[in-house]
Amino acid sequence: MVAPQPGQMPEQKLQLPPDWRSRLRQRLLARPDHRLDQRAEPRADQPTQSAPALQSAPALQAAPALQAAPALQAAAVLVPIIERAEAPTLLLTVRASHLRHHAGQISFPGGRLEAGDAGPAEAALRETEEELGIASRFVEPIGFLADRSVGTGFRITPVVALVQPGFTLQLGGGEVDQAFELPLAFAMATENYRSRRRMLRGVEREVWELPYGEHVVWGATARILAQLRDLLAGAGPGGGPEGGPEGSP
């Protein structure tokens, strides 16, 4: 586990709403939404307008038949919130440098859906155990964020989960170089995000970034974090209506 060195973390008081768990359980989607949003992505560095919370079902439901974007490969990531006694944290990974896609970037554990997966939640749990060695008994999936597409041809379903401490990280599969924890409150603070220009497949684009210590979270991972932030602030699982950087790696 890698943590920022003293002095690298911003000096600010980080707070979450006291009812953050119940907010997530009430506002997350109870089933995946594979209809890709055609609106401009909401800005990561600006708060979004609130929207009515979507009613969730008692249990997560299987994904409906995939019809929205047949050209995209289905993938899922786990958005793991570790319920540390001192404060909840998000578990992120640094992808191995030899990988074909997103090498060296910060991401959530996850990958493409395989034939044996019953749906995105099962795929995210399987990939998390393969990449990080966290058994499913430590993980409680509580809902979904709206799907996101990335330029490498994947449609990603984010599966938000609460993770109980007590697991032992075991990096495996050759896909992850390291893992680190980021305070959930830090990722929920709008002022911690910034916009930057990056060259993506030969085209300069404006992307979202979330710097934390020696790490810089950007692209699809930063967009998913912004979705989660907006959900806690009152927007729906797909984020608010504001336009902004594309941010897709």
mmCIF file of C-alpha atoms in Angstrom:
data_model
loop_
_atom_site.group_PDB
_atom_site.id
_atom_site.type_symbol
_atom_site.label_atom_id
_atom_site.label_comp_id
_atom_site.label_asym_id
_atom_site.label_seq_id
_atom_site.Cartn_x
_atom_site.Cartn_y
_atom_site.Cartn_z
ATOM 1 C CA MET A 1 0.000 0.000 0.000
ATOM 2 C CA VAL A 2 1.414 3.366 -1.018
ATOM 3 C CA ALA A 3 0.508 6.558 0.848
ATOM 4 C CA PRO A 4 1.632 10.153 0.229
ATOM 5 C CA GLN A 5 4.609 11.303 2.256
ATOM 6 C CA PRO A 6 4.128 13.905 5.002
ATOM 7 C CA GLY A 7 3.747 17.351 3.543
ATOM 8 C CA GLN A 8 2.351 16.098 0.228
ATOM 9 C CA MET A 9 -1.286 16.144 1.304
ATOM 10 C CA PRO A 10 -3.154 19.445 1.098
ATOM 11 C CA GLU A 11 -3.674 21.125 4.465
ATOM 12 C CA GLN A 12 -7.443 21.400 4.680
ATOM 13 C CA LYS A 13 -10.257 20.090 6.803
ATOM 14 C CA LEU A 14 -11.869 17.213 4.937
ATOM 15 C CA GLN A 15 -15.479 16.463 5.812
ATOM 16 C CA LEU A 16 -18.204 14.204 4.503
ATOM 17 C CA PRO A 17 -21.936 14.516 5.107
ATOM 18 C CA PRO A 18 -22.716 12.469 8.228
ATOM 19 C CA ASP A 19 -25.320 10.518 6.241
ATOM 20 C CA TRP A 20 -23.032 9.753 3.283
ATOM 21 C CA ARG A 21 -23.715 6.001 3.440
ATOM 22 C CA SER A 22 -27.488 6.394 3.336
ATOM 23 C CA ARG A 23 -27.187 8.985 0.554
ATOM 24 C CA LEU A 24 -25.273 6.505 -1.571
ATOM 25 C CA ARG A 25 -27.661 3.651 -0.885
ATOM 26 C CA GLN A 26 -30.654 5.826 -1.786
ATOM 27 C CA ARG A 27 -29.223 7.546 -4.861
ATOM 28 C CA LEU A 28 -27.142 4.915 -6.625
ATOM 29 C CA LEU A 29 -28.774 2.985 -9.445
ATOM 30 C CA ALA A 30 -30.081 -0.434 -8.440
ATOM 31 C CA ARG A 31 -29.273 -1.811 -11.899
ATOM 32 C CA PRO A 32 -26.750 -0.847 -14.583
ATOM 33 C CA ASP A 33 -27.719 1.903 -17.028
ATOM 34 C CA HIS A 34 -26.126 1.056 -20.367
ATOM 35 C CA ARG A 35 -27.605 4.056 -22.186
ATOM 36 C CA LEU A 36 -24.568 6.211 -22.749
ATOM 37 C CA ASP A 37 -25.244 9.862 -22.059
ATOM 38 C CA GLN A 38 -24.818 12.001 -25.174
ATOM 39 C CA ARG A 39 -24.654 15.288 -23.259
ATOM 40 C CA ALA A 40 -21.384 17.054 -22.584
ATOM 41 C CA GLU A 41 -19.654 15.658 -19.508
ATOM 42 C CA PRO A 42 -20.123 17.679 -16.306
ATOM 43 C CA ARG A 43 -17.085 19.633 -15.193
ATOM 44 C CA ALA A 44 -15.018 18.044 -12.480
ATOM 45 C CA ASP A 45 -13.905 21.414 -11.148
ATOM 46 C CA GLN A 46 -17.374 22.949 -10.777
ATOM 47 C CA PRO A 47 -20.350 21.899 -8.645
ATOM 48 C CA THR A 48 -23.367 20.677 -10.567
ATOM 49 C CA GLN A 49 -27.009 21.513 -10.109
ATOM 50 C CA SER A 50 -28.869 19.125 -7.898
ATOM 51 C CA ALA A 51 -31.346 16.658 -9.366
ATOM 52 C CA PRO A 52 -33.987 14.449 -7.768
ATOM 53 C CA ALA A 53 -32.564 11.226 -6.380
ATOM 54 C CA LEU A 54 -33.483 8.071 -8.252
ATOM 55 C CA GLN A 55 -35.306 5.459 -6.235
ATOM 56 C CA SER A 56 -33.210 2.334 -5.707
ATOM 57 C CA ALA A 57 -34.455 -1.242 -5.440
ATOM 58 C CA PRO A 58 -33.799 -3.373 -2.337
ATOM 59 C CA ALA A 59 -31.122 -5.414 -4.087
ATOM 60 C CA LEU A 60 -28.865 -5.014 -7.089
ATOM 61 C CA GLN A 61 -30.457 -6.381 -10.213
ATOM 62 C CA ALA A 62 -28.933 -8.081 -13.223
ATOM 63 C CA ALA A 63 -28.083 -5.968 -16.240
ATOM 64 C CA PRO A 64 -30.715 -5.750 -18.998
ATOM 65 C CA ALA A 65 -29.900 -6.917 -22.501
ATOM 66 C CA LEU A 66 -27.122 -4.826 -24.017
ATOM 67 C CA GLN A 67 -28.538 -2.744 -26.846
ATOM 68 C CA ALA A 68 -27.177 0.767 -26.465
ATOM 69 C CA ALA A 69 -23.688 0.558 -27.969
ATOM 70 C CA PRO A 70 -22.941 -2.824 -29.582
ATOM 71 C CA ALA A 71 -19.586 -1.617 -30.930
ATOM 72 C CA LEU A 72 -18.236 -1.059 -27.430
ATOM 73 C CA GLN A 73 -16.875 -3.859 -25.253
ATOM 74 C CA ALA A 74 -18.594 -4.229 -21.899
ATOM 75 C CA ALA A 75 -16.365 -3.653 -18.865
ATOM 76 C CA ALA A 76 -16.876 -2.974 -15.175
ATOM 77 C CA VAL A 77 -14.852 -1.371 -12.408
ATOM 78 C CA LEU A 78 -15.276 -1.540 -8.658
ATOM 79 C CA VAL A 79 -15.365 1.805 -6.847
ATOM 80 C CA PRO A 80 -14.225 0.471 -3.450
ATOM 81 C CA ILE A 81 -14.893 2.609 -0.384
ATOM 82 C CA ILE A 82 -12.970 1.170 2.562
ATOM 83 C CA GLU A 83 -14.737 1.818 5.835
ATOM 84 C CA ARG A 84 -11.689 2.806 7.870
ATOM 85 C CA ALA A 85 -12.408 3.655 11.501
ATOM 86 C CA GLU A 86 -10.765 7.084 11.210
ATOM 87 C CA ALA A 87 -12.323 8.011 7.835
ATOM 88 C CA PRO A 88 -13.500 6.219 4.673
ATOM 89 C CA THR A 89 -11.022 5.916 1.805
ATOM 90 C CA LEU A 90 -11.109 5.006 -1.876
ATOM 91 C CA LEU A 91 -8.829 2.210 -3.047
ATOM 92 C CA LEU A 92 -7.105 2.974 -6.363
ATOM 93 C CA THR A 93 -4.515 1.141 -8.435
ATOM 94 C CA VAL A 94 -1.594 2.154 -10.617
ATOM 95 C CA ARG A 95 -1.690 0.073 -13.784
ATOM 96 C CA ALA A 96 1.417 -1.811 -14.866
ATOM 97 C CA SER A 97 3.705 -0.004 -17.296
ATOM 98 C CA HIS A 98 3.721 -2.831 -19.847
ATOM 99 C CA LEU A 99 -0.031 -2.901 -20.468
ATOM 100 C CA ARG A 100 -1.381 -2.048 -23.906
ATOM 101 C CA HIS A 101 -4.124 0.272 -22.650
ATOM 102 C CA HIS A 102 -3.757 2.971 -19.965
ATOM 103 C CA ALA A 103 -0.285 1.824 -18.885
ATOM 104 C CA GLY A 104 0.897 3.574 -15.713
ATOM 105 C CA GLN A 105 -2.421 5.341 -15.193
ATOM 106 C CA ILE A 106 -4.447 5.371 -11.998
ATOM 107 C CA SER A 107 -7.618 3.336 -12.162
ATOM 108 C CA PHE A 108 -10.167 1.356 -10.225
ATOM 109 C CA PRO A 109 -9.841 -2.429 -10.180
ATOM 110 C CA GLY A 110 -11.824 -3.932 -13.030
ATOM 111 C CA GLY A 111 -11.819 -5.176 -16.582
ATOM 112 C CA ARG A 112 -13.938 -6.564 -19.386
ATOM 113 C CA LEU A 113 -16.920 -8.804 -18.764
ATOM 114 C CA GLU A 114 -16.238 -12.458 -19.434
ATOM 115 C CA ALA A 115 -18.621 -15.214 -20.478
ATOM 116 C CA GLY A 116 -18.903 -16.591 -16.947
ATOM 117 C CA ASP A 117 -19.843 -13.261 -15.371
ATOM 118 C CA ALA A 118 -23.504 -12.857 -14.462
ATOM 119 C CA GLY A 119 -23.198 -9.078 -14.842
ATOM 120 C CA PRO A 120 -21.045 -6.029 -14.110
ATOM 121 C CA ALA A 121 -21.072 -6.496 -10.323
ATOM 122 C CA GLU A 122 -19.795 -10.052 -10.604
ATOM 123 C CA ALA A 123 -17.142 -8.991 -13.119
ATOM 124 C CA ALA A 124 -15.962 -6.153 -10.872
ATOM 125 C CA LEU A 125 -15.729 -8.471 -7.855
ATOM 126 C CA ARG A 126 -13.814 -11.087 -9.855
ATOM 127 C CA GLU A 127 -11.355 -8.550 -11.242
ATOM 128 C CA THR A 128 -10.828 -7.010 -7.797
ATOM 129 C CA GLU A 129 -9.902 -10.376 -6.337
ATOM 130 C CA GLU A 130 -7.609 -11.150 -9.285
ATOM 131 C CA GLU A 131 -5.842 -7.779 -9.205
ATOM 132 C CA LEU A 132 -5.750 -7.042 -5.480
ATOM 133 C CA GLY A 133 -6.487 -10.311 -3.710
ATOM 134 C CA ILE A 134 -9.573 -8.911 -1.937
ATOM 135 C CA ALA A 135 -12.105 -11.699 -1.472
ATOM 136 C CA SER A 136 -15.764 -10.935 -2.131
ATOM 137 C CA ARG A 137 -16.660 -11.562 1.530
ATOM 138 C CA PHE A 138 -15.087 -8.189 2.371
ATOM 139 C CA VAL A 139 -17.049 -6.355 -0.347
ATOM 140 C CA GLU A 140 -20.674 -5.192 -0.370
ATOM 141 C CA PRO A 141 -21.780 -3.768 -3.750
ATOM 142 C CA ILE A 142 -24.424 -1.123 -3.039
ATOM 143 C CA GLY A 143 -25.270 0.247 -6.493
ATOM 144 C CA PHE A 144 -24.171 1.530 -9.868
ATOM 145 C CA LEU A 145 -23.195 4.808 -11.468
ATOM 146 C CA ALA A 146 -24.160 5.493 -15.076
ATOM 147 C CA ASP A 147 -21.963 3.882 -17.720
ATOM 148 C CA ARG A 148 -19.022 5.760 -19.208
ATOM 149 C CA SER A 149 -17.317 5.126 -22.537
ATOM 150 C CA VAL A 150 -13.595 5.490 -23.170
ATOM 151 C CA GLY A 151 -11.711 6.035 -26.406
ATOM 152 C CA THR A 152 -10.144 2.564 -26.303
ATOM 153 C CA GLY A 153 -13.529 1.043 -27.115
ATOM 154 C CA PHE A 154 -14.925 0.058 -23.723
ATOM 155 C CA ARG A 155 -18.223 0.900 -22.050
ATOM 156 C CA ILE A 156 -17.481 0.942 -18.320
ATOM 157 C CA THR A 157 -20.061 0.239 -15.636
ATOM 158 C CA PRO A 158 -18.909 1.616 -12.238
ATOM 159 C CA VAL A 159 -19.982 -0.593 -9.317
ATOM 160 C CA VAL A 160 -19.831 1.238 -5.986
ATOM 161 C CA ALA A 161 -19.075 -0.958 -2.979
ATOM 162 C CA LEU A 162 -18.359 -0.713 0.728
ATOM 163 C CA VAL A 163 -15.267 -2.677 1.747
ATOM 164 C CA GLN A 164 -14.622 -3.878 5.273
ATOM 165 C CA PRO A 165 -11.034 -3.636 6.588
ATOM 166 C CA GLY A 166 -9.178 -6.826 7.445
ATOM 167 C CA PHE A 167 -8.160 -7.918 3.954
ATOM 168 C CA THR A 168 -4.545 -8.320 2.867
ATOM 169 C CA LEU A 169 -3.574 -6.814 -0.474
ATOM 170 C CA GLN A 170 -1.963 -9.253 -2.890
ATOM 171 C CA LEU A 171 -1.205 -7.643 -6.232
ATOM 172 C CA GLY A 172 -1.615 -10.233 -8.962
ATOM 173 C CA GLY A 173 -2.278 -10.824 -12.618
ATOM 174 C CA GLY A 174 0.568 -8.571 -13.762
ATOM 175 C CA GLU A 175 -1.881 -5.705 -14.282
ATOM 176 C CA VAL A 176 -1.192 -3.591 -11.188
ATOM 177 C CA ASP A 177 2.115 -2.075 -10.057
ATOM 178 C CA GLN A 178 0.828 -0.593 -6.816
ATOM 179 C CA ALA A 179 -2.282 0.390 -4.876
ATOM 180 C CA PHE A 180 -2.999 3.337 -2.617
ATOM 181 C CA GLU A 181 -5.841 4.842 -0.615
ATOM 182 C CA LEU A 182 -7.271 8.306 -1.152
ATOM 183 C CA PRO A 183 -9.576 9.872 1.468
ATOM 184 C CA LEU A 184 -13.164 9.837 0.224
ATOM 185 C CA ALA A 185 -13.662 13.363 1.572
ATOM 186 C CA PHE A 186 -10.718 14.600 -0.521
ATOM 187 C CA ALA A 187 -12.268 13.218 -3.719
ATOM 188 C CA MET A 188 -15.630 14.788 -2.805
ATOM 189 C CA ALA A 189 -14.184 18.323 -2.537
ATOM 190 C CA THR A 190 -14.804 20.216 -5.774
ATOM 191 C CA GLU A 191 -11.863 22.573 -5.221
ATOM 192 C CA ASN A 192 -9.385 19.679 -5.425
ATOM 193 C CA TYR A 193 -10.103 19.130 -9.140
ATOM 194 C CA ARG A 194 -8.457 21.009 -11.998
ATOM 195 C CA SER A 195 -8.500 21.081 -15.794
ATOM 196 C CA ARG A 196 -5.383 20.404 -17.868
ATOM 197 C CA ARG A 197 -4.501 19.952 -21.531
ATOM 198 C CA ARG A 198 -3.188 16.516 -22.560
ATOM 199 C CA MET A 199 -2.287 14.889 -25.865
ATOM 200 C CA LEU A 200 -4.571 11.887 -26.364
ATOM 201 C CA ARG A 201 -4.014 9.777 -29.484
ATOM 202 C CA GLY A 202 -2.444 12.744 -31.225
ATOM 203 C CA VAL A 203 -5.170 15.221 -30.294
ATOM 204 C CA GLU A 204 -4.834 17.848 -27.558
ATOM 205 C CA ARG A 205 -7.808 17.724 -25.203
ATOM 206 C CA GLU A 206 -8.813 19.247 -21.911
ATOM 207 C CA VAL A 207 -9.092 16.610 -19.190
ATOM 208 C CA TRP A 208 -9.966 16.454 -15.529
ATOM 209 C CA GLU A 209 -7.267 15.868 -12.949
ATOM 210 C CA LEU A 210 -7.333 15.183 -9.234
ATOM 211 C CA PRO A 211 -3.805 15.555 -7.795
ATOM 212 C CA TYR A 212 -3.120 13.733 -4.556
ATOM 213 C CA GLY A 213 0.390 13.532 -3.166
ATOM 214 C CA GLU A 214 2.628 11.952 -5.802
ATOM 215 C CA HIS A 215 -0.382 10.733 -7.784
ATOM 216 C CA VAL A 216 -2.549 12.440 -10.394
ATOM 217 C CA VAL A 217 -5.933 10.860 -11.064
ATOM 218 C CA TRP A 218 -7.291 11.816 -14.466
ATOM 219 C CA GLY A 219 -9.409 10.668 -17.398
ATOM 220 C CA ALA A 220 -12.195 8.163 -16.894
ATOM 221 C CA THR A 221 -11.233 7.541 -13.260
ATOM 222 C CA ALA A 222 -11.513 11.248 -12.432
ATOM 223 C CA ARG A 223 -14.849 11.400 -14.248
ATOM 224 C CA ILE A 224 -16.190 8.511 -12.169
ATOM 225 C CA LEU A 225 -15.013 10.213 -8.985
ATOM 226 C CA ALA A 226 -16.794 13.393 -10.108
ATOM 227 C CA GLN A 227 -19.962 11.345 -10.668
ATOM 228 C CA LEU A 228 -19.700 9.996 -7.141
ATOM 229 C CA ARG A 229 -19.063 13.480 -5.779
ATOM 230 C CA ASP A 230 -22.122 14.871 -7.555
ATOM 231 C CA LEU A 231 -24.247 11.994 -6.293
ATOM 232 C CA LEU A 232 -23.383 12.790 -2.682
ATOM 233 C CA ALA A 233 -24.045 16.476 -3.399
ATOM 234 C CA GLY A 234 -27.523 15.730 -4.727
ATOM 235 C CA ALA A 235 -27.226 15.041 -8.479
ATOM 236 C CA GLY A 236 -28.296 11.817 -10.155
ATOM 237 C CA PRO A 237 -25.978 8.830 -10.825
ATOM 238 C CA GLY A 238 -24.992 10.217 -14.227
ATOM 239 C CA GLY A 239 -23.828 13.592 -12.927
ATOM 240 C CA GLY A 240 -25.155 17.071 -13.516
ATOM 241 C CA PRO A 241 -25.812 18.999 -16.722
ATOM 242 C CA GLU A 242 -22.755 21.246 -16.876
ATOM 243 C CA GLY A 243 -20.429 21.001 -19.863
ATOM 244 C CA GLY A 244 -16.690 20.506 -19.483
ATOM 245 C CA PRO A 245 -13.545 18.634 -20.440
ATOM 246 C CA GLU A 246 -13.842 15.265 -22.085
ATOM 247 C CA GLY A 247 -11.256 13.609 -19.861
ATOM 248 C CA SER A 248 -11.527 10.169 -21.484
ATOM 249 C CA PRO A 249 -8.184 8.438 -21.939
#
